[in-house]
mmCIF file of C-alpha atoms in Angstrom:
data_model
loop_
_atom_site.group_PDB
_atom_site.id
_atom_site.type_symbol
_atom_site.label_atom_id
_atom_site.label_comp_id
_atom_site.label_asym_id
_atom_site.label_seq_id
_atom_site.Cartn_x
_atom_site.Cartn_y
_atom_site.Cartn_z
ATOM 1 C CA MET Q 28 -2.237 41.592 29.717
ATOM 2 C CA HIS Q 29 -5.611 41.594 27.956
ATOM 3 C CA ARG Q 30 -6.986 44.433 25.732
ATOM 4 C CA GLU Q 31 -9.917 44.946 23.477
ATOM 5 C CA LEU Q 32 -12.007 47.579 21.777
ATOM 6 C CA VAL Q 33 -15.692 47.593 22.708
ATOM 7 C CA GLU Q 34 -17.981 49.180 20.123
ATOM 8 C CA SER Q 35 -20.575 51.798 20.994
ATOM 9 C CA SER Q 36 -24.259 51.682 20.062
ATOM 10 C CA ASP Q 37 -24.060 53.558 16.729
ATOM 11 C CA ARG Q 38 -21.779 55.559 14.599
ATOM 12 C CA SER Q 39 -23.076 59.150 14.547
ATOM 13 C CA GLU Q 40 -24.779 60.555 17.600
ATOM 14 C CA GLY Q 41 -23.538 57.462 19.388
ATOM 15 C CA ALA Q 42 -19.971 58.092 18.286
ATOM 16 C CA ARG Q 43 -20.159 61.623 19.709
ATOM 17 C CA PHE Q 44 -21.942 60.906 22.998
ATOM 18 C CA ASP Q 45 -21.149 57.254 23.542
ATOM 19 C CA PRO Q 46 -17.809 56.553 21.773
ATOM 20 C CA PRO Q 47 -16.142 53.165 21.600
ATOM 21 C CA LEU Q 48 -14.196 52.026 24.650
ATOM 22 C CA HIS Q 49 -10.699 50.602 24.987
ATOM 23 C CA ARG Q 50 -10.297 47.998 27.715
ATOM 24 C CA GLN Q 51 -7.112 46.599 29.206
ATOM 25 C CA SER Q 52 -6.582 44.354 32.217
ATOM 26 C CA TRP Q 53 -3.433 43.108 34.044
ATOM 27 C CA ARG Q 54 -2.145 41.939 37.381
ATOM 28 C CA VAL Q 55 0.147 44.167 39.537
ATOM 29 C CA LEU Q 56 3.470 42.311 39.797
ATOM 30 C CA ARG Q 57 4.810 44.071 42.910
ATOM 31 C CA GLU Q 58 3.508 46.338 45.638
ATOM 32 C CA SER Q 59 3.997 49.980 44.809
ATOM 33 C CA SER Q 60 3.053 53.452 45.735
ATOM 34 C CA TRP Q 61 0.220 55.141 43.809
ATOM 35 C CA ALA Q 62 2.709 57.238 41.879
ATOM 36 C CA GLY Q 63 4.637 54.108 40.975
ATOM 37 C CA PHE Q 64 1.557 52.292 39.846
ATOM 38 C CA VAL Q 65 0.471 55.242 37.687
ATOM 39 C CA ALA Q 66 3.900 55.398 36.009
ATOM 40 C CA ASP Q 67 3.693 51.670 35.196
ATOM 41 C CA ALA Q 68 0.112 51.910 33.965
ATOM 42 C CA ARG Q 69 0.883 54.895 31.688
ATOM 43 C CA ALA Q 70 3.597 52.811 30.032
ATOM 44 C CA ARG Q 71 1.236 49.820 29.624
ATOM 45 C CA TRP Q 72 -1.754 51.728 28.169
ATOM 46 C CA VAL Q 73 -1.736 51.043 24.487
ATOM 47 C CA PRO Q 74 -3.406 54.324 23.367
ATOM 48 C CA GLY Q 75 -0.560 56.161 25.153
ATOM 49 C CA PRO Q 76 0.329 57.853 28.423
ATOM 50 C CA ALA Q 77 -1.726 61.005 27.809
ATOM 51 C CA ALA Q 78 -4.781 58.890 27.102
ATOM 52 C CA PHE Q 79 -4.270 57.059 30.437
ATOM 53 C CA ASP Q 80 -4.311 60.435 32.212
ATOM 54 C CA ARG Q 81 -7.834 60.870 30.907
ATOM 55 C CA VAL Q 82 -8.732 57.365 32.265
ATOM 56 C CA LEU Q 83 -7.586 58.543 35.704
ATOM 57 C CA TRP Q 84 -9.536 61.778 35.382
ATOM 58 C CA HIS Q 85 -12.703 59.969 34.430
ATOM 59 C CA GLY Q 86 -12.241 57.283 37.097
ATOM 60 C CA GLY Q 87 -12.378 54.472 34.515
ATOM 61 C CA LEU Q 88 -10.184 52.178 36.600
ATOM 62 C CA ARG Q 89 -11.129 49.254 38.766
ATOM 63 C CA LEU Q 90 -8.710 47.815 41.320
ATOM 64 C CA GLY Q 91 -9.922 44.397 42.340
ATOM 65 C CA ARG Q 92 -13.634 44.842 43.122
ATOM 66 C CA HIS Q 93 -13.437 48.625 43.744
ATOM 67 C CA PRO Q 94 -13.948 51.278 41.095
ATOM 68 C CA LEU Q 95 -11.579 54.210 41.344
ATOM 69 C CA ASP Q 96 -12.836 57.397 42.945
ATOM 70 C CA PRO Q 97 -10.977 59.969 40.840
ATOM 71 C CA GLU Q 98 -11.134 62.446 43.757
ATOM 72 C CA LYS Q 99 -9.683 59.998 46.282
ATOM 73 C CA PRO Q 100 -7.044 57.644 44.761
ATOM 74 C CA PRO Q 101 -5.493 55.040 47.066
ATOM 75 C CA LYS Q 102 -2.031 55.603 48.620
ATOM 76 C CA GLY Q 103 -0.717 52.320 47.179
ATOM 77 C CA VAL Q 104 -1.504 49.167 45.212
ATOM 78 C CA ALA Q 105 -0.866 45.683 46.512
ATOM 79 C CA ALA Q 106 0.953 42.934 44.554
ATOM 80 C CA GLY Q 107 -1.417 40.562 42.660
ATOM 81 C CA GLU Q 108 -4.211 43.138 42.385
ATOM 82 C CA LEU Q 109 -6.266 42.765 39.279
ATOM 83 C CA VAL Q 110 -6.494 46.019 37.299
ATOM 84 C CA VAL Q 111 -9.216 46.633 34.742
ATOM 85 C CA ALA Q 112 -9.092 49.961 32.895
ATOM 86 C CA TRP Q 113 -11.681 51.468 30.520
ATOM 87 C CA GLY Q 114 -10.960 54.464 28.380
ATOM 88 C CA PHE Q 115 -12.813 56.318 25.644
ATOM 89 C CA ALA Q 116 -11.447 55.985 22.131
ATOM 90 C CA SER Q 117 -12.271 59.634 21.811
ATOM 91 C CA GLU Q 118 -13.442 62.130 24.424
ATOM 92 C CA PRO Q 119 -17.295 61.997 24.513
ATOM 93 C CA GLU Q 120 -19.362 65.030 23.754
ATOM 94 C CA VAL Q 121 -21.340 66.116 26.779
ATOM 95 C CA PRO Q 122 -25.151 66.565 26.388
ATOM 96 C CA PRO Q 123 -26.208 70.110 27.364
ATOM 97 C CA PHE Q 124 -27.629 70.124 30.889
ATOM 98 C CA ASP Q 125 -28.656 73.263 32.803
ATOM 99 C CA PRO Q 126 -29.751 72.182 36.359
ATOM 100 C CA ALA Q 127 -31.754 75.370 36.805
ATOM 101 C CA ALA Q 128 -33.746 74.745 33.628
ATOM 102 C CA ARG Q 129 -34.061 70.996 34.087
ATOM 103 C CA LEU Q 130 -34.960 70.887 37.762
ATOM 104 C CA LEU Q 131 -38.591 69.870 38.191
ATOM 105 C CA LEU Q 132 -38.756 69.482 41.965
ATOM 106 C CA ASP Q 133 -36.437 69.844 44.924
ATOM 107 C CA GLU Q 134 -38.420 69.470 48.109
ATOM 108 C CA ALA Q 135 -38.337 67.487 51.333
ATOM 109 C CA GLY Q 136 -35.440 65.350 50.234
ATOM 110 C CA LEU Q 137 -36.991 64.509 46.872
ATOM 111 C CA VAL Q 138 -35.393 65.754 43.608
ATOM 112 C CA ALA Q 139 -36.817 65.335 40.132
ATOM 113 C CA VAL Q 140 -35.111 66.466 36.895
ATOM 114 C CA ASP Q 141 -35.865 66.314 33.190
ATOM 115 C CA LYS Q 142 -32.978 64.171 32.038
ATOM 116 C CA PRO Q 143 -31.673 64.742 28.501
ATOM 117 C CA ALA Q 144 -30.913 61.810 26.213
ATOM 118 C CA TRP Q 145 -27.367 60.426 26.134
ATOM 119 C CA LEU Q 146 -26.520 61.490 29.691
ATOM 120 C CA PRO Q 147 -26.039 58.443 31.930
ATOM 121 C CA MET Q 148 -27.838 58.402 35.272
ATOM 122 C CA GLN Q 149 -24.868 57.121 37.259
ATOM 123 C CA ARG Q 150 -21.217 56.366 36.778
ATOM 124 C CA THR Q 151 -20.333 54.028 33.950
ATOM 125 C CA ARG Q 152 -17.357 51.712 33.383
ATOM 126 C CA ALA Q 153 -15.378 54.523 31.749
ATOM 127 C CA THR Q 154 -16.403 57.611 33.710
ATOM 128 C CA ALA Q 155 -17.429 58.554 37.202
ATOM 129 C CA ARG Q 156 -17.768 62.238 36.252
ATOM 130 C CA LEU Q 157 -19.979 62.561 33.160
ATOM 131 C CA ALA Q 158 -23.248 61.346 34.684
ATOM 132 C CA LEU Q 159 -26.353 62.946 36.081
ATOM 133 C CA GLU Q 160 -25.980 61.755 39.673
ATOM 134 C CA PRO Q 161 -22.569 63.283 40.302
ATOM 135 C CA TRP Q 162 -23.499 66.427 38.455
ATOM 136 C CA LEU Q 163 -26.528 66.955 40.687
ATOM 137 C CA ARG Q 164 -24.524 66.181 43.832
ATOM 138 C CA ARG Q 165 -22.266 69.150 42.958
ATOM 139 C CA ALA Q 166 -24.951 71.488 41.562
ATOM 140 C CA LEU Q 167 -27.322 71.013 44.531
ATOM 141 C CA ASP Q 168 -24.600 70.585 47.181
ATOM 142 C CA ALA Q 169 -26.055 67.190 48.035
ATOM 143 C CA PRO Q 170 -23.223 64.707 48.512
ATOM 144 C CA GLY Q 171 -25.583 61.922 49.646
ATOM 145 C CA LEU Q 172 -27.931 62.218 46.669
ATOM 146 C CA VAL Q 173 -28.712 58.921 44.891
ATOM 147 C CA ALA Q 174 -30.769 57.945 41.832
ATOM 148 C CA VAL Q 175 -33.988 56.096 42.550
ATOM 149 C CA HIS Q 176 -36.007 55.972 39.323
ATOM 150 C CA ARG Q 177 -33.408 55.273 36.684
ATOM 151 C CA LEU Q 178 -33.568 55.835 32.945
ATOM 152 C CA ASP Q 179 -31.430 54.295 30.181
ATOM 153 C CA ARG Q 180 -28.653 56.493 28.801
ATOM 154 C CA GLN Q 181 -30.624 57.303 25.602
ATOM 155 C CA THR Q 182 -33.984 57.775 27.379
ATOM 156 C CA SER Q 183 -35.036 61.306 28.311
ATOM 157 C CA GLY Q 184 -37.617 62.556 30.782
ATOM 158 C CA VAL Q 185 -38.519 62.534 34.470
ATOM 159 C CA ALA Q 186 -35.839 60.946 36.747
ATOM 160 C CA LEU Q 187 -36.103 60.727 40.506
ATOM 161 C CA PHE Q 188 -33.376 61.210 43.135
ATOM 162 C CA ALA Q 189 -33.317 61.158 46.936
ATOM 163 C CA ARG Q 190 -31.209 63.427 49.073
ATOM 164 C CA THR Q 191 -31.500 61.248 52.196
ATOM 165 C CA PRO Q 192 -31.472 57.494 52.883
ATOM 166 C CA GLN Q 193 -34.962 57.694 54.395
ATOM 167 C CA VAL Q 194 -36.466 59.247 51.254
ATOM 168 C CA ALA Q 195 -34.547 56.708 49.131
ATOM 169 C CA ARG Q 196 -36.071 53.867 51.149
ATOM 170 C CA ASP Q 197 -39.540 55.313 50.869
ATOM 171 C CA LEU Q 198 -39.232 55.743 47.108
ATOM 172 C CA HIS Q 199 -37.941 52.225 46.663
ATOM 173 C CA ARG Q 200 -40.805 50.927 48.792
ATOM 174 C CA ALA Q 201 -43.345 52.869 46.689
ATOM 175 C CA LEU Q 202 -41.840 51.553 43.457
ATOM 176 C CA ALA Q 203 -41.884 47.975 44.768
ATOM 177 C CA ARG Q 204 -45.551 48.367 45.820
ATOM 178 C CA ARG Q 205 -46.497 49.858 42.433
ATOM 179 C CA ARG Q 206 -47.562 53.174 43.868
ATOM 180 C CA VAL Q 207 -45.479 55.127 41.377
ATOM 181 C CA HIS Q 208 -47.505 55.382 38.181
ATOM 182 C CA LYS Q 209 -45.368 56.009 35.092
ATOM 183 C CA ARG Q 210 -46.266 57.332 31.676
ATOM 184 C CA TYR Q 211 -43.850 57.204 28.771
ATOM 185 C CA GLU Q 212 -44.035 58.195 25.098
ATOM 186 C CA ALA Q 213 -42.228 56.483 22.273
ATOM 187 C CA ARG Q 214 -41.843 56.791 18.493
ATOM 188 C CA VAL Q 215 -42.063 53.308 17.106
ATOM 189 C CA VAL Q 216 -41.432 51.622 13.775
ATOM 190 C CA GLY Q 217 -44.486 50.794 11.763
ATOM 191 C CA ARG Q 218 -48.186 51.572 12.186
ATOM 192 C CA PRO Q 219 -49.844 49.331 14.847
ATOM 193 C CA ALA Q 220 -53.118 47.678 13.932
ATOM 194 C CA TRP Q 221 -54.353 48.204 17.473
ATOM 195 C CA ARG Q 222 -55.385 51.474 19.182
ATOM 196 C CA GLY Q 223 -54.562 50.100 22.602
ATOM 197 C CA CYS Q 224 -53.275 46.848 23.995
ATOM 198 C CA LEU Q 225 -52.017 45.158 27.191
ATOM 199 C CA GLY Q 226 -48.511 43.715 27.053
ATOM 200 C CA GLN Q 227 -47.833 40.876 29.509
ATOM 201 C CA GLY Q 228 -45.181 38.214 29.784
ATOM 202 C CA TRP Q 229 -42.019 37.046 31.443
ATOM 203 C CA GLN Q 230 -38.710 38.773 30.761
ATOM 204 C CA VAL Q 231 -35.419 36.910 30.782
ATOM 205 C CA ARG Q 232 -31.776 37.836 30.021
ATOM 206 C CA GLY Q 233 -30.999 37.163 26.374
ATOM 207 C CA SER Q 234 -27.737 36.494 24.583
ATOM 208 C CA HIS Q 235 -25.639 39.198 22.957
ATOM 209 C CA ALA Q 236 -21.912 39.381 22.213
ATOM 210 C CA SER Q 237 -21.182 42.533 24.245
ATOM 211 C CA ARG Q 238 -24.409 44.155 25.497
ATOM 212 C CA PHE Q 239 -27.231 43.520 27.958
ATOM 213 C CA ARG Q 240 -30.251 42.288 26.064
ATOM 214 C CA PHE Q 241 -33.527 40.872 27.262
ATOM 215 C CA GLU Q 242 -36.249 38.722 25.747
ATOM 216 C CA LEU Q 243 -39.878 37.775 26.470
ATOM 217 C CA THR Q 244 -40.898 34.228 27.250
ATOM 218 C CA PRO Q 245 -44.487 32.916 27.543
ATOM 219 C CA SER Q 246 -44.009 31.055 30.817
ATOM 220 C CA PRO Q 247 -42.175 31.734 34.091
ATOM 221 C CA GLY Q 248 -38.833 30.226 34.921
ATOM 222 C CA ALA Q 249 -36.046 30.453 37.447
ATOM 223 C CA GLU Q 250 -34.654 33.649 35.927
ATOM 224 C CA ALA Q 251 -37.836 35.079 34.440
ATOM 225 C CA ARG Q 252 -39.512 38.191 35.881
ATOM 226 C CA SER Q 253 -43.055 39.231 35.119
ATOM 227 C CA CYS Q 254 -43.622 42.399 33.142
ATOM 228 C CA GLU Q 255 -46.839 44.305 32.280
ATOM 229 C CA ALA Q 256 -47.606 47.502 30.454
ATOM 230 C CA ARG Q 257 -50.459 49.145 28.640
ATOM 231 C CA PHE Q 258 -49.907 50.800 25.258
ATOM 232 C CA ARG Q 259 -52.030 53.276 23.323
ATOM 233 C CA VAL Q 260 -51.510 54.826 19.853
ATOM 234 C CA VAL Q 261 -51.831 58.617 20.127
ATOM 235 C CA ALA Q 262 -50.770 59.466 16.563
ATOM 236 C CA ALA Q 263 -49.740 57.502 13.495
ATOM 237 C CA GLY Q 264 -48.099 58.100 10.122
ATOM 238 C CA ALA Q 265 -47.438 55.916 7.166
ATOM 239 C CA ALA Q 266 -44.312 54.247 8.607
ATOM 240 C CA GLU Q 267 -44.137 55.294 12.273
ATOM 241 C CA ALA Q 268 -46.430 55.891 15.300
ATOM 242 C CA ARG Q 269 -46.413 57.736 18.491
ATOM 243 C CA VAL Q 270 -47.301 55.405 21.378
ATOM 244 C CA GLU Q 271 -48.080 56.105 24.974
ATOM 245 C CA ALA Q 272 -46.851 53.437 27.442
ATOM 246 C CA ARG Q 273 -47.924 52.917 31.058
ATOM 247 C CA PRO Q 274 -45.797 50.192 32.675
ATOM 248 C CA ARG Q 275 -47.014 48.511 35.846
ATOM 249 C CA THR Q 276 -43.651 46.752 36.432
ATOM 250 C CA GLY Q 277 -40.170 48.288 36.143
ATOM 251 C CA ARG Q 278 -37.876 45.767 34.422
ATOM 252 C CA THR Q 279 -34.696 46.797 32.649
ATOM 253 C CA HIS Q 280 -35.421 47.604 28.990
ATOM 254 C CA GLN Q 281 -38.985 46.504 29.608
ATOM 255 C CA LEU Q 282 -40.813 48.890 27.226
ATOM 256 C CA ARG Q 283 -38.178 48.370 24.542
ATOM 257 C CA VAL Q 284 -38.517 44.576 24.843
ATOM 258 C CA GLN Q 285 -42.323 44.633 24.835
ATOM 259 C CA LEU Q 286 -42.726 47.000 21.908
ATOM 260 C CA ALA Q 287 -40.224 44.996 19.847
ATOM 261 C CA ALA Q 288 -42.181 41.821 20.702
ATOM 262 C CA LEU Q 289 -45.389 43.526 19.428
ATOM 263 C CA GLY Q 290 -43.597 44.077 16.129
ATOM 264 C CA HIS Q 291 -42.953 47.806 16.682
ATOM 265 C CA PRO Q 292 -39.520 48.435 18.098
ATOM 266 C CA ILE Q 293 -38.686 52.007 19.218
ATOM 267 C CA VAL Q 294 -37.111 54.161 16.493
ATOM 268 C CA GLY Q 295 -33.339 54.070 16.910
ATOM 269 C CA ASP Q 296 -33.330 50.920 19.101
ATOM 270 C CA THR Q 297 -31.089 48.692 17.022
ATOM 271 C CA LEU Q 298 -30.534 46.337 19.926
ATOM 272 C CA TYR Q 299 -34.148 45.275 19.614
ATOM 273 C CA GLY Q 300 -34.582 45.184 15.902
ATOM 274 C CA ALA Q 301 -35.079 48.757 14.754
ATOM 275 C CA PRO Q 302 -33.215 49.953 11.617
ATOM 276 C CA PRO Q 303 -30.172 52.147 12.378
ATOM 277 C CA THR Q 304 -30.909 55.849 12.254
ATOM 278 C CA GLY Q 305 -27.643 57.243 13.655
ATOM 279 C CA GLY Q 306 -29.570 58.915 16.493
ATOM 280 C CA ARG Q 307 -31.002 58.324 19.909
ATOM 281 C CA ILE Q 308 -33.644 55.829 21.018
ATOM 282 C CA TRP Q 309 -36.955 57.776 20.953
ATOM 283 C CA LEU Q 310 -38.309 56.921 24.400
ATOM 284 C CA HIS Q 311 -39.267 59.647 26.864
ATOM 285 C CA ALA Q 312 -40.497 59.437 30.469
ATOM 286 C CA THR Q 313 -43.322 61.937 30.338
ATOM 287 C CA GLU Q 314 -44.833 61.664 33.773
ATOM 288 C CA LEU Q 315 -44.544 60.109 37.237
ATOM 289 C CA ALA Q 316 -47.380 60.242 39.715
ATOM 290 C CA PHE Q 317 -47.286 59.080 43.303
ATOM 291 C CA PRO Q 318 -48.264 60.077 46.851
ATOM 292 C CA PHE Q 319 -45.645 61.991 48.823
ATOM 293 C CA ARG Q 320 -46.030 63.510 52.303
ATOM 294 C CA GLY Q 321 -49.795 63.607 52.190
ATOM 295 C CA GLU Q 322 -50.077 64.945 48.629
ATOM 296 C CA ALA Q 323 -50.572 63.370 45.202
ATOM 297 C CA LEU Q 324 -47.620 64.487 43.094
ATOM 298 C CA ARG Q 325 -47.689 64.466 39.358
ATOM 299 C CA ILE Q 326 -44.305 65.374 37.918
ATOM 300 C CA SER Q 327 -44.154 65.910 34.143
ATOM 301 C CA ALA Q 328 -41.695 66.710 31.369
ATOM 302 C CA PRO Q 329 -43.163 67.185 27.845
ATOM 303 C CA PRO Q 330 -41.431 65.185 25.114
ATOM 304 C CA PRO Q 331 -38.532 66.911 23.411
ATOM 305 C CA PRO Q 332 -38.636 68.144 19.799
ATOM 306 C CA GLY Q 333 -38.201 65.336 17.387
ATOM 307 C CA LEU Q 334 -40.209 62.670 19.193
ATOM 308 C CA TRP Q 335 -43.010 63.153 16.670
ATOM 309 C CA ASP Q 336 -42.042 65.585 13.899
ATOM 310 C CA ASP Q 337 -41.776 68.431 16.450
ATOM 311 C CA ARG Q 338 -45.565 68.476 16.825
ATOM 312 C CA PRO Q 339 -46.962 69.018 20.348
ATOM 313 C CA ALA Q 340 -48.552 66.248 22.313
ATOM 314 C CA PRO Q 341 -52.360 65.889 22.084
ATOM 315 C CA SER Q 342 -52.645 67.234 25.656
ATOM 316 C CA PRO Q 343 -49.514 69.264 26.288
ATOM 317 C CA SER Q 344 -48.485 70.205 29.779
ATOM 318 C CA ALA Q 345 -45.800 72.401 31.172
ATOM 319 C CA PRO Q 346 -42.845 70.805 32.824
ATOM 320 C CA GLY Q 347 -42.912 70.730 36.588
ATOM 321 C CA CYS Q 348 -44.960 69.319 39.442
ATOM 322 C CA ALA Q 349 -48.720 69.385 40.057
ATOM 323 C CA ARG Q 350 -50.155 68.306 43.384
ATOM 324 C CA SER Q 351 -53.409 67.687 45.175
ATOM 325 C CA ALA Q 352 -54.265 66.950 48.738
ATOM 326 C CA GLY Q 353 -55.918 63.909 50.218
ATOM 327 C CA CYS Q 354 -53.160 61.231 50.279
ATOM 328 C CA ALA Q 355 -53.379 60.253 53.918
ATOM 329 C CA GLY Q 356 -50.360 58.368 55.178
ATOM 330 C CA ARG Q 357 -50.538 54.962 56.765
ATOM 331 C CA THR Q 358 -48.422 53.420 59.563
ATOM 332 C CA GLY Q 359 -45.320 51.785 58.072
ATOM 333 C CA ASP Q 360 -45.540 53.665 54.742
ATOM 334 C CA GLY Q 361 -42.945 56.342 55.621
ATOM 335 C CA VAL Q 362 -43.707 59.543 53.786
ATOM 336 C CA PHE Q 363 -45.896 57.760 51.235
ATOM 337 C CA GLY Q 364 -49.662 57.488 51.445
ATOM 338 C CA THR Q 365 -52.255 55.620 49.415
ATOM 339 C CA GLY Q 366 -54.183 58.236 47.488
ATOM 340 C CA VAL Q 367 -52.869 57.314 43.957
ATOM 341 C CA ARG Q 368 -54.360 54.131 42.506
ATOM 342 C CA PRO Q 369 -53.888 52.293 39.216
ATOM 343 C CA GLY Q 370 -57.461 53.249 38.239
ATOM 344 C CA ASP Q 371 -56.566 56.899 38.316
ATOM 345 C CA TRP Q 372 -54.769 56.560 34.952
ATOM 346 C CA PRO Q 373 -56.740 54.032 32.857
ATOM 347 C CA LEU Q 374 -56.056 53.111 29.222
ATOM 348 C CA ARG Q 375 -58.687 54.772 27.128
ATOM 349 C CA PRO Q 376 -59.350 54.553 23.340
ATOM 350 C CA GLY Q 377 -57.564 57.209 21.368
#
């Protein structure tokens, strides 16, 4: 049997919303019923039987290659099965989320919400319940709903979901063809010497003891993926700045990696060199714009208080969805047309 404690990202807000995890793994010695397996696992679980009951409730158990569905446990477990169990060292605090207040759009199979920081988009190793996707499935009575435009746990802002496989395919196609134009805002460490800049490079998986981390490399390689984004300073103080980011590609951690490479990591992003603050990573998905069913949609969620000393954005907008006609569809494009172009959102001097 193997066990370990995996640390969370920080020790204050992180300890509340993303507490450390306890991990154990073992092989099932003999075939048993589900009840027999649970009795044996409760005895094995080092934090104690009651703590293992929470593992089951959360669905933090993997049998072989399959994560446990806490609503549909198996009837039995075969001999030799590899068991990997993840449990929270303490029960996580749940970020407040009111679907009625956070829902930006629910139309024609497309759902957009204003995601709060610290709420995962989808199930994690330790929980299948405390995540935005399963919450929305229940709240909207949409069992087939899936996340399409994903945000990191600590990132807030506009997130996209599809109610149907067809809309999911169309959204993925639009993202792959760079027809979804994204705008983020971030609070960064330091005062950039530039008003605007273009970040380009090749992103590769880096090395870290326990967490996913990425790095930029100047030349392509077998594992490298191109990344590009435009950045603009919209406000600056003595030690921090508010930066607008418009990525053209959608790599994991891309804006975090690029801003750190520019010498200005996002405030709170200790993984990429920012000093610890005890709080969230200050990155917010402010706006997504794309053609959908013959209209140009622009879905926005203003930054939350705290991103820049609680001051409003230079051009504030109400949360929700704006639209305009004139995005004629094209054969093979599904519900998406071609009316939104990269030139519609240029980088301009501040």
